[in-house]
Amino acid sequence: MTENAQQQPTAPITELPTQYTPAEVEGTLYERWVEKGYFTADAKSDKPPYTIVIPPPNVTGSLHLGHAFQHTLMDALTRRKRMQGYEALWLPGMDHAGIATQNKVEQQLAEEGKSRHDLGREEFVERVWQWKEEYGGRILGQMRRLGDGVDWSRERFTMDEGLSKAVLTIFKRLYEDDLIYRAERIINWCPRCLTAISDIEVEYQEDAGELVSIRYGEGEDSLVVATTRAETMLGDTAVAVHPDDERYQHLIGKQIKLPLTDRTIPVVADTHVDPAFGTGAVKVTPAHDPNDFEIGRRHDLPSLTIMDEHGVITVHGPFLGLDRFEARSTVVGALKEQGRIVAEKRPYMHSVGHCSRCKTTVEPRLSLQWWVKVGPLAKAAGDAVRDGRVKIHPEDMSKRYFDWVDNMHDWCISRQLWWGHRIPIWYGPDGEVVCVGPDEEAPTGEGWTQDSDVLDTWFSSGLWPFSTLGWPEQTEDLRKFYPTDVLLTGHDIIFFWVARMMMFGLYAMDGQAPFHTIALTGLVRDEFGKKMSKSNPNAVDPLVWMDAYGSDAVRFTLANGANPGADVPIGEDWVKASRNFTNKIWNATRFALMNGATVEGPLPDASQMSATDRWILSRLNTTVAQVDAYYDDYQFAKLADALYHFAWDEVFDWYVELSKTTFFAGGEQAKVSGRVLGEVLDVTLRLLHPVIPFVTDALWTTLTGGESLVIGEWPADSGFRDKDAELEIELVQRVVTEVRRFRKDQGLKDGQKVPARLELGGTALAPHEAAIRQLLRLQPEGEGFAATATLPVAGATVALDLSGTIDVAAERKRLAKDLAAAEKEKAQANAKLGNEAFLAKAPDNVVDKIRGRLAKADEDIARIKAQLDGLPQQ
C-alpha cells in the first residue's frame, strides 16, 4: 500500500465532533493551505512539471455552476498530480473582458448623468482601472470557497504589464509577417456598444419577423425578391440569380429599376443562389450582409452603406434619420403605395443575432477593421492535432475542431472601445503607417496619431498559455511549465478560444503546441436537462449550495456527472445526496478512530488477517487501479462513482459492519483489523481528496497525524489480490442480502430480532456466523425454537422462527397474487418471443427489452416460490 502513513508520526487521536459542519472547516483549512505554500510551484524543482492554466474568467464575473464544474475537474487533476510527485502548477488569472467591463463603467457614468466622452479617453480608462480594483475579481474569492488549489503567487491579468508586452510583441511579429492587415469587411456590429463584436459575443435566437415579397423592375424585365430586412433594399446594388435558372436567363446582365430610388441595378448570375428557395432571386446588399458582400466581391459590385453606427438611415430623403426598425415599416409602406408588394407580409420565424452584453440586435455592417490572416495559422493548428502532437478528448470532438480550423475565416481583431489593448499602429500626416513594438518609441511630431481601436479580448486570451509564464522573455517558468499538459474547457468555446490558443502558441513558440491534451467538457444543465439561464429561471448560484451543504458536496456532485464531452445535469437533491456522502465518511472515520483504527506500524502479514481483512485490501487495490485508469482517461464520472460505491458500500456498509464483532471482542485479531481499517481509510481518503479536499484533509490529518493530504502521497496499487477472500465474502454478502430481502418481504422491521438456526456446515461461511447474525439481527435458537421458514442460500441454510411475527395467511395470499402476476408477465413475454411474424418486424431493442422482461419474470417467480416455501405451514 502506501508508505507515507508509516513514515508520518502518529499524533494522539482526538475525538472528532459528532457531526461534520463544513462551514467550521473549509474556510480556515483553505487559508492554511495557502499560507503553507502548498499550491506554489517551484520552477527550479527537479520534479517533472504538470501545468494547467485556468480559462481566465471575466473580471466582471462571479462564480456560476459552469465555473464550479470545470474548476472542480481542473483542481482534481492538479491535486492528484501534486500527490504523485509532480511540480504541479495551476495558474490563475482574469480576463479584462473589454465590452463587459466598459459597459459596467458606462452604466455607472450614466447614473451620474455622464458618458465616457464627457471624461475623455485617458480619464475614462483610469476610471475603469479604479472600477477593477474596487469591484473586479469577486470570482477570485469565490474560487477560494470552492477550494481551487491555484498558485496565487502567479495570478495574472490580461492587461497587466507583462501580458501587455506579450500582446504588443505578437502583434508586431504578425504584422511584419503580413498576417495582420487592415481592410473593409462585413462584421458583427452592435449599435448599442458601438463596436464590432466577435462571433462568440453574438447570441442567436428565434425572433418573429415578417417576410416581405417585393417586385423589382417592370413587365417582363421584373422579378420578385423576399426579405425580412426591407430597409436594406436602399443599399442594394444587384439582384442575383443562379446561372442555370431558366426563368431568369433573359435578365442576366440587364439593368433593372430599384424601387424607391433613382438607381438601376444589374441582375448577376451567381452559384451561391439556391434556385429552389423562394423565387430563386435574391437582393444583394454588399455593405449589410456577409453573403452579399462575397457576391459583391465576385462581381465587382459597389458597397453602399445606408445606416450609421447607431443603426440610423443615412440615405434617401424620406427615410433619412429613421431608426432601422422604424425605417423597415416605413419602407414597406412606401413600397405598398407603389404597388411593389406582391404578397402580403407574413409572419416568419428566423434566427437573429443579438449582442451578448446588451441584447441589442446585431447589424451586419461593412467596416474598416484590422484582421488576422488565419490561413497558415489555422493549418498549423489542424496539423498539430492530425499528427498527434495534441490529443482531443473525447476523440469524437475532433471533427468539430477540424470543421472550424479547416474552414476558418479571417479574424476581425479590432474593437471600437477604449478599454483594452490599444492597437499599436500610428498614422503619419503623409499616409505613413508604423507598427510600434513594446520596446520601441512611438513616432512623435505634428500629425501623428495612434489607431483609436483596441484589440478583441480573444486576442490577448489567445496568448494565455505562454504569456502568463513570462513570454516573450525566456523565463524559468516558461522553460519549466510550457507546454502545458491539459486544457480543460467547455466544448462551446472550442472554436473561439481553443483554436486561437493553438494558432498563437504554435506561431510564437516555434511549433510547440500550448498543451498536450484538450479535454472537452459539456455544459451544466438543470436536473431536467434544460439550459440554465436567469430568464427561465433555473440558474443556481453555487455559493448558495456551498453555504447549505458544503463545497465538497457541490464538487462531488459536479464530478459525478462529468462524462467526457457530455452535458451535466445537476439538481439540489443530488447535492444533498453528496452531502450525505461526506457525512457518511465523517461518521465512519469517527467510528474507526473510536475502535482502534491506526496507521501505526507495517501492515500485518496476510496469514494473520481474516478473510474479511484480505477481501477489503484486495478490493482496495482494485479500486486504486480503476481510479488511476479513469483519471488518465478523464472519466471523472466513472472515478467518482467507483469511489462512492467502494467507500460507502464496501468499506462502510460491509467491511466496517462485518468487523464490528471482531472489534467488540478485542484481542490480537481486533488489533490486526484495526491496522487494516486504518490502512483502508488512509488510502480511501487519499483517493477521494482531489475531488472532496476539505473533509478528507480534516479526517486524514486526524487519522494519521500527517501534515496535510495536499502534500500527501498518491496511493499506488500494491498488486495485492486475494480472489479466494473475495469469493468468500461474496458468499456472506449473498446470505445477508437474501435474508434481508426475505425479512423485508415479510414486513419485519430492520431492528426486529428473530431466532434463527444457521446450518453453515463445512462452507466458507462458518467463520462468519457471528457477523452474519449481527448484520441480520438473528438471535440464537433458544428453547422452544421452531423453524417456521427455511431459506437455502449460498450452500447454507438459514432457518427462522417467525411464529408470532407475521400473519402467515395474509402473507401467503399476497405472495400468491404476486406469483400470478409474474407468471402472467412470463406468459405474455413467451408469446411474443414465440411469434415469428412479430420477431421479423420488431426492432432489436424491442426484442431485447422483451427478453429482459422474461428473465425478470423468471427471477421473480423463483424468488416468490422460495418465499412461499419458507413460510410456516398452516
Short mmCIF file of C-alpha atoms in Angstrom, two decimals, residues 187-512:
data_model
loop_
_atom_site.label_atom_id
_atom_site.label_comp_id
_atom_site.label_asym_id
_atom_site.label_seq_id
_atom_site.Cartn_x
_atom_site.Cartn_y
_atom_site.Cartn_z
CA ILE A 187 -18.51 42.50 -39.34
CA ASN A 188 -20.97 41.98 -36.48
CA TRP A 189 -21.81 45.49 -35.27
CA CYS A 190 -23.59 46.36 -32.03
CA PRO A 191 -25.40 49.73 -32.41
CA ARG A 192 -25.61 50.00 -28.61
CA CYS A 193 -22.00 49.15 -27.69
CA LEU A 194 -20.84 50.92 -30.88
CA THR A 195 -18.21 48.32 -31.70
CA ALA A 196 -17.52 45.31 -33.79
CA ILE A 197 -18.04 42.14 -31.79
CA SER A 198 -16.72 38.61 -32.23
CA ASP A 199 -18.84 35.65 -33.24
CA ILE A 200 -18.82 34.34 -29.69
CA GLU A 201 -20.29 37.62 -28.47
CA VAL A 202 -23.32 37.11 -30.72
CA GLU A 203 -26.22 35.14 -29.29
CA TYR A 204 -28.71 33.77 -31.80
CA GLN A 205 -32.38 33.32 -31.01
CA GLU A 206 -35.54 32.65 -32.97
CA ASP A 207 -37.27 36.00 -33.45
CA ALA A 208 -40.64 36.69 -35.02
CA GLY A 209 -40.21 38.71 -38.20
CA GLU A 210 -42.17 39.44 -41.35
CA LEU A 211 -41.25 38.19 -44.79
CA VAL A 212 -41.99 40.75 -47.50
CA SER A 213 -42.04 39.93 -51.23
CA ILE A 214 -41.03 42.89 -53.42
CA ARG A 215 -41.19 43.26 -57.23
CA TYR A 216 -38.10 44.84 -58.79
CA GLY A 217 -38.15 46.09 -62.40
CA GLU A 218 -41.06 46.36 -64.88
CA GLY A 219 -43.04 43.95 -67.00
CA GLU A 220 -41.07 41.08 -68.45
CA ASP A 221 -37.93 42.65 -67.05
CA SER A 222 -39.07 42.20 -63.47
CA LEU A 223 -38.53 39.68 -60.71
CA VAL A 224 -39.56 39.20 -57.09
CA VAL A 225 -37.29 39.04 -54.06
CA ALA A 226 -38.25 38.25 -50.46
CA THR A 227 -36.65 39.82 -47.37
CA THR A 228 -37.15 40.30 -43.63
CA ARG A 229 -34.99 43.46 -43.70
CA ALA A 230 -36.81 45.65 -46.20
CA GLU A 231 -34.89 48.77 -45.15
CA THR A 232 -31.65 47.34 -46.55
CA MET A 233 -33.03 47.45 -50.10
CA LEU A 234 -31.97 51.09 -50.10
CA GLY A 235 -28.40 49.76 -50.30
CA ASP A 236 -28.99 47.07 -52.95
CA THR A 237 -26.51 47.12 -55.81
CA ALA A 238 -27.69 43.98 -57.68
CA VAL A 239 -30.15 41.12 -57.82
CA ALA A 240 -28.60 37.67 -58.08
CA VAL A 241 -29.99 34.51 -59.70
CA HIS A 242 -28.49 31.08 -60.32
CA PRO A 243 -26.71 30.90 -63.71
CA ASP A 244 -28.69 27.76 -64.67
CA ASP A 245 -32.13 29.07 -63.67
CA GLU A 246 -34.08 29.15 -66.97
CA ARG A 247 -36.63 31.61 -65.55
CA TYR A 248 -34.12 34.44 -65.48
CA GLN A 249 -31.80 33.75 -68.42
CA HIS A 250 -33.21 36.74 -70.33
CA LEU A 251 -32.44 39.07 -67.40
CA ILE A 252 -28.83 38.12 -66.61
CA GLY A 253 -26.63 41.10 -67.39
CA LYS A 254 -29.54 43.54 -67.71
CA GLN A 255 -30.21 46.61 -65.56
CA ILE A 256 -33.50 46.83 -63.66
CA LYS A 257 -35.10 49.66 -61.71
CA LEU A 258 -34.56 49.60 -57.93
CA PRO A 259 -37.82 50.73 -56.28
CA LEU A 260 -37.93 53.92 -54.19
CA THR A 261 -34.67 55.15 -55.73
CA ASP A 262 -33.48 56.71 -58.95
CA ARG A 263 -30.96 53.89 -59.47
CA THR A 264 -30.82 50.87 -61.71
CA ILE A 265 -29.00 47.73 -60.63
CA PRO A 266 -27.73 44.71 -62.59
CA VAL A 267 -29.00 41.15 -62.49
CA VAL A 268 -25.97 38.91 -61.91
CA ALA A 269 -25.56 35.14 -62.08
CA ASP A 270 -24.03 33.54 -59.00
CA THR A 271 -23.90 29.90 -57.91
CA HIS A 272 -24.46 30.93 -54.29
CA VAL A 273 -28.17 31.41 -55.09
CA ASP A 274 -30.42 28.41 -54.45
CA PRO A 275 -32.94 28.36 -57.33
CA ALA A 276 -35.27 26.11 -55.31
CA PHE A 277 -35.57 28.54 -52.41
CA GLY A 278 -38.30 31.18 -52.66
CA THR A 279 -38.41 32.85 -56.04
CA GLY A 280 -34.83 31.91 -56.84
CA ALA A 281 -33.85 35.60 -56.92
CA VAL A 282 -32.11 37.43 -54.06
CA LYS A 283 -31.39 41.08 -53.42
CA VAL A 284 -27.69 41.90 -52.98
CA THR A 285 -26.69 44.45 -50.33
CA PRO A 286 -22.88 44.11 -50.08
CA ALA A 287 -22.47 46.62 -47.24
CA HIS A 288 -25.02 44.98 -44.94
CA ASP A 289 -24.87 41.21 -45.40
CA PRO A 290 -21.86 38.85 -45.29
CA ASN A 291 -23.07 36.60 -48.12
CA ASP A 292 -23.98 39.61 -50.25
CA PHE A 293 -20.53 41.06 -49.58
CA GLU A 294 -18.91 37.96 -51.09
CA ILE A 295 -21.25 38.13 -54.11
CA GLY A 296 -20.32 41.77 -54.45
CA ARG A 297 -16.61 40.92 -54.44
CA ARG A 298 -17.08 38.26 -57.11
CA HIS A 299 -18.99 40.62 -59.39
CA ASP A 300 -17.17 43.87 -58.57
CA LEU A 301 -20.33 45.50 -57.19
CA PRO A 302 -20.24 48.76 -55.25
CA SER A 303 -20.96 48.65 -51.50
CA LEU A 304 -23.35 51.33 -50.28
CA THR A 305 -23.54 51.92 -46.53
CA ILE A 306 -27.08 53.11 -45.75
CA MET A 307 -27.01 53.40 -41.97
CA ASP A 308 -24.63 54.81 -39.40
CA GLU A 309 -23.07 53.21 -36.35
CA HIS A 310 -26.28 53.81 -34.35
CA GLY A 311 -28.43 51.92 -36.86
CA VAL A 312 -29.92 55.13 -38.25
CA ILE A 313 -30.64 55.51 -42.01
CA THR A 314 -28.24 57.94 -43.71
CA VAL A 315 -29.53 57.91 -47.33
CA HIS A 316 -32.61 58.76 -49.43
CA GLY A 317 -34.56 61.77 -48.19
CA PRO A 318 -37.87 60.27 -47.00
CA PHE A 319 -36.09 57.76 -44.77
CA LEU A 320 -33.11 59.86 -43.66
CA GLY A 321 -32.70 59.88 -39.88
CA LEU A 322 -35.05 56.97 -39.19
CA ASP A 323 -34.01 54.17 -36.86
CA ARG A 324 -33.52 50.91 -38.78
CA PHE A 325 -36.66 49.29 -37.34
CA GLU A 326 -38.78 52.39 -37.89
CA ALA A 327 -37.38 52.58 -41.42
CA ARG A 328 -38.37 48.96 -42.06
CA SER A 329 -42.10 49.60 -41.68
CA THR A 330 -41.85 52.97 -43.46
CA VAL A 331 -40.09 51.43 -46.47
CA VAL A 332 -42.72 48.66 -46.69
CA GLY A 333 -45.46 51.28 -46.58
CA ALA A 334 -43.86 53.25 -49.40
CA LEU A 335 -43.44 50.07 -51.50
CA LYS A 336 -47.09 49.20 -50.93
CA GLU A 337 -48.14 52.63 -52.18
CA GLN A 338 -46.22 51.95 -55.41
CA GLY A 339 -47.78 48.50 -55.77
CA ARG A 340 -44.43 46.78 -55.29
CA ILE A 341 -45.57 44.42 -52.53
CA VAL A 342 -46.67 41.31 -54.41
CA ALA A 343 -47.50 39.26 -51.32
CA GLU A 344 -48.84 40.46 -48.01
CA LYS A 345 -46.44 40.47 -45.10
CA ARG A 346 -46.48 37.10 -43.36
CA PRO A 347 -45.02 36.03 -40.00
CA TYR A 348 -41.60 34.46 -40.31
CA MET A 349 -39.51 32.95 -37.51
CA HIS A 350 -35.82 33.34 -38.18
CA SER A 351 -32.51 33.22 -36.33
CA VAL A 352 -31.39 36.70 -35.35
CA GLY A 353 -28.09 37.65 -33.72
CA HIS A 354 -28.07 39.71 -30.54
CA CYS A 355 -25.21 41.29 -28.64
CA SER A 356 -24.49 39.02 -25.69
CA ARG A 357 -23.78 42.03 -23.48
CA CYS A 358 -26.70 44.37 -24.11
CA LYS A 359 -29.10 42.11 -26.10
CA THR A 360 -29.32 44.64 -28.96
CA THR A 361 -29.98 43.15 -32.41
CA VAL A 362 -26.64 42.90 -34.19
CA GLU A 363 -26.29 44.67 -37.52
CA PRO A 364 -24.03 43.24 -40.24
CA ARG A 365 -22.01 46.24 -41.38
CA LEU A 366 -19.23 46.98 -43.81
CA SER A 367 -16.41 48.47 -41.81
CA LEU A 368 -12.70 49.23 -41.99
CA GLN A 369 -11.16 46.92 -39.41
CA TRP A 370 -7.97 45.07 -38.51
CA TRP A 371 -7.81 41.38 -39.36
CA VAL A 372 -5.63 38.34 -38.75
CA LYS A 373 -4.93 36.29 -41.88
CA VAL A 374 -5.69 32.90 -40.32
CA GLY A 375 -4.94 30.58 -43.25
CA PRO A 376 -1.40 29.42 -42.34
CA LEU A 377 -2.07 29.70 -38.59
CA ALA A 378 -5.23 27.58 -38.80
CA LYS A 379 -3.47 24.98 -40.94
CA ALA A 380 -0.77 24.60 -38.29
CA ALA A 381 -3.47 24.27 -35.62
CA GLY A 382 -5.13 21.50 -37.60
CA ASP A 383 -1.86 19.69 -38.34
CA ALA A 384 -0.90 19.59 -34.65
CA VAL A 385 -3.99 17.52 -33.87
CA ARG A 386 -3.80 15.40 -37.01
CA ASP A 387 -0.20 14.35 -36.39
CA GLY A 388 -0.85 13.52 -32.73
CA ARG A 389 1.11 16.29 -31.03
CA VAL A 390 -2.16 17.35 -29.43
CA LYS A 391 -4.90 14.92 -28.39
CA ILE A 392 -8.55 15.93 -28.24
CA HIS A 393 -10.60 14.10 -25.63
CA PRO A 394 -13.14 12.71 -26.26
CA GLU A 395 -11.81 11.87 -29.70
CA ASP A 396 -15.17 12.30 -31.42
CA MET A 397 -14.95 16.02 -30.67
CA SER A 398 -12.05 16.25 -33.15
CA LYS A 399 -14.47 16.58 -36.04
CA ARG A 400 -15.90 19.80 -34.60
CA TYR A 401 -12.39 21.14 -34.17
CA PHE A 402 -11.41 20.33 -37.75
CA ASP A 403 -14.69 21.72 -39.11
CA TRP A 404 -13.67 25.03 -37.58
CA VAL A 405 -9.93 25.29 -38.22
CA ASP A 406 -10.22 23.90 -41.76
CA ASN A 407 -12.85 26.48 -42.73
CA MET A 408 -11.85 29.47 -40.63
CA HIS A 409 -12.43 32.96 -41.98
CA ASP A 410 -10.03 35.80 -41.31
CA TRP A 411 -10.46 37.12 -37.80
CA CYS A 412 -11.57 40.68 -37.08
CA ILE A 413 -9.45 41.76 -34.12
CA SER A 414 -10.27 45.49 -33.78
CA ARG A 415 -12.90 46.83 -31.40
CA GLN A 416 -14.23 50.34 -31.18
CA LEU A 417 -13.73 50.55 -27.44
CA TRP A 418 -11.47 52.45 -25.06
CA TRP A 419 -10.87 49.63 -22.55
CA GLY A 420 -8.39 47.07 -23.81
CA HIS A 421 -5.05 46.72 -25.58
CA ARG A 422 -4.85 49.66 -27.95
CA ILE A 423 -3.76 48.71 -31.44
CA PRO A 424 -0.05 49.68 -31.75
CA ILE A 425 -0.37 51.36 -35.14
CA TRP A 426 0.49 55.03 -35.74
CA TYR A 427 -0.62 57.00 -38.80
CA GLY A 428 1.52 59.81 -40.14
CA PRO A 429 0.49 63.11 -41.75
CA ASP A 430 1.52 61.87 -45.19
CA GLY A 431 -0.18 58.48 -45.06
CA GLU A 432 2.61 56.66 -43.19
CA VAL A 433 1.65 53.54 -41.20
CA VAL A 434 4.02 52.41 -38.44
CA CYS A 435 3.64 49.41 -36.11
CA VAL A 436 5.36 50.03 -32.77
CA GLY A 437 6.67 47.12 -30.70
CA PRO A 438 6.89 47.01 -26.89
CA ASP A 439 10.46 48.34 -26.64
CA GLU A 440 10.17 50.90 -29.44
CA GLU A 441 9.46 54.60 -29.34
CA ALA A 442 6.23 55.73 -30.97
CA PRO A 443 6.65 58.39 -33.68
CA THR A 444 6.18 61.93 -32.45
CA GLY A 445 5.52 65.17 -34.18
CA GLU A 446 2.64 67.02 -35.71
CA GLY A 447 0.07 64.89 -37.48
CA TRP A 448 0.99 61.53 -35.95
CA THR A 449 -1.93 59.69 -34.27
CA GLN A 450 -2.41 56.24 -32.84
CA ASP A 451 -5.19 53.98 -34.07
CA SER A 452 -8.16 54.55 -31.76
CA ASP A 453 -9.33 50.92 -31.68
CA VAL A 454 -8.43 48.24 -29.15
CA LEU A 455 -7.87 44.55 -29.73
CA ASP A 456 -10.50 41.86 -29.36
CA THR A 457 -10.36 40.32 -25.89
CA TRP A 458 -9.77 36.90 -27.50
CA PHE A 459 -6.50 38.22 -28.97
CA SER A 460 -4.86 38.57 -25.56
CA SER A 461 -6.53 35.48 -24.09
CA GLY A 462 -5.23 33.52 -27.07
CA LEU A 463 -1.72 34.10 -25.69
CA TRP A 464 -2.68 32.91 -22.21
CA PRO A 465 -0.75 29.57 -22.01
CA PHE A 466 2.63 31.21 -22.65
CA SER A 467 2.18 34.92 -21.88
CA THR A 468 1.24 34.03 -18.29
CA LEU A 469 4.58 32.20 -17.97
CA GLY A 470 6.59 35.29 -18.92
CA TRP A 471 6.80 35.22 -22.74
CA PRO A 472 8.32 36.96 -24.69
CA GLU A 473 11.05 36.72 -22.04
CA GLN A 474 12.65 33.27 -21.74
CA THR A 475 11.78 32.87 -18.08
CA GLU A 476 12.35 29.90 -15.80
CA ASP A 477 8.59 29.44 -15.64
CA LEU A 478 8.34 29.28 -19.43
CA ARG A 479 11.14 26.73 -19.68
CA LYS A 480 9.71 24.60 -16.87
CA PHE A 481 5.98 24.73 -17.40
CA TYR A 482 5.44 25.18 -21.17
CA PRO A 483 3.87 23.46 -22.97
CA THR A 484 1.05 22.93 -20.51
CA ASP A 485 -0.33 19.43 -20.02
CA VAL A 486 -4.05 19.74 -20.44
CA LEU A 487 -6.57 22.38 -21.37
CA LEU A 488 -9.87 21.51 -19.74
CA THR A 489 -12.70 23.64 -21.07
CA GLY A 490 -16.23 23.53 -22.43
CA HIS A 491 -16.85 22.35 -25.96
CA ASP A 492 -18.80 25.56 -26.59
CA ILE A 493 -15.60 27.64 -26.92
CA ILE A 494 -13.53 25.17 -28.92
CA PHE A 495 -13.87 27.47 -31.93
CA PHE A 496 -13.16 30.78 -30.32
CA TRP A 497 -10.61 30.30 -27.57
CA VAL A 498 -9.10 26.85 -28.05
CA ALA A 499 -8.36 27.38 -31.75
CA ARG A 500 -6.88 30.85 -31.11
CA MET A 501 -4.53 29.50 -28.42
CA MET A 502 -3.45 26.74 -30.77
CA MET A 503 -2.72 29.20 -33.57
CA PHE A 504 -0.81 31.67 -31.44
CA GLY A 505 1.03 29.04 -29.38
CA LEU A 506 2.35 27.21 -32.45
CA TYR A 507 3.30 30.52 -34.08
CA ALA A 508 5.03 32.13 -31.11
CA MET A 509 6.64 29.04 -29.57
CA ASP A 510 8.41 27.59 -32.62
CA GLY A 511 5.84 24.92 -33.37
CA GLN A 512 5.32 23.83 -29.75
#
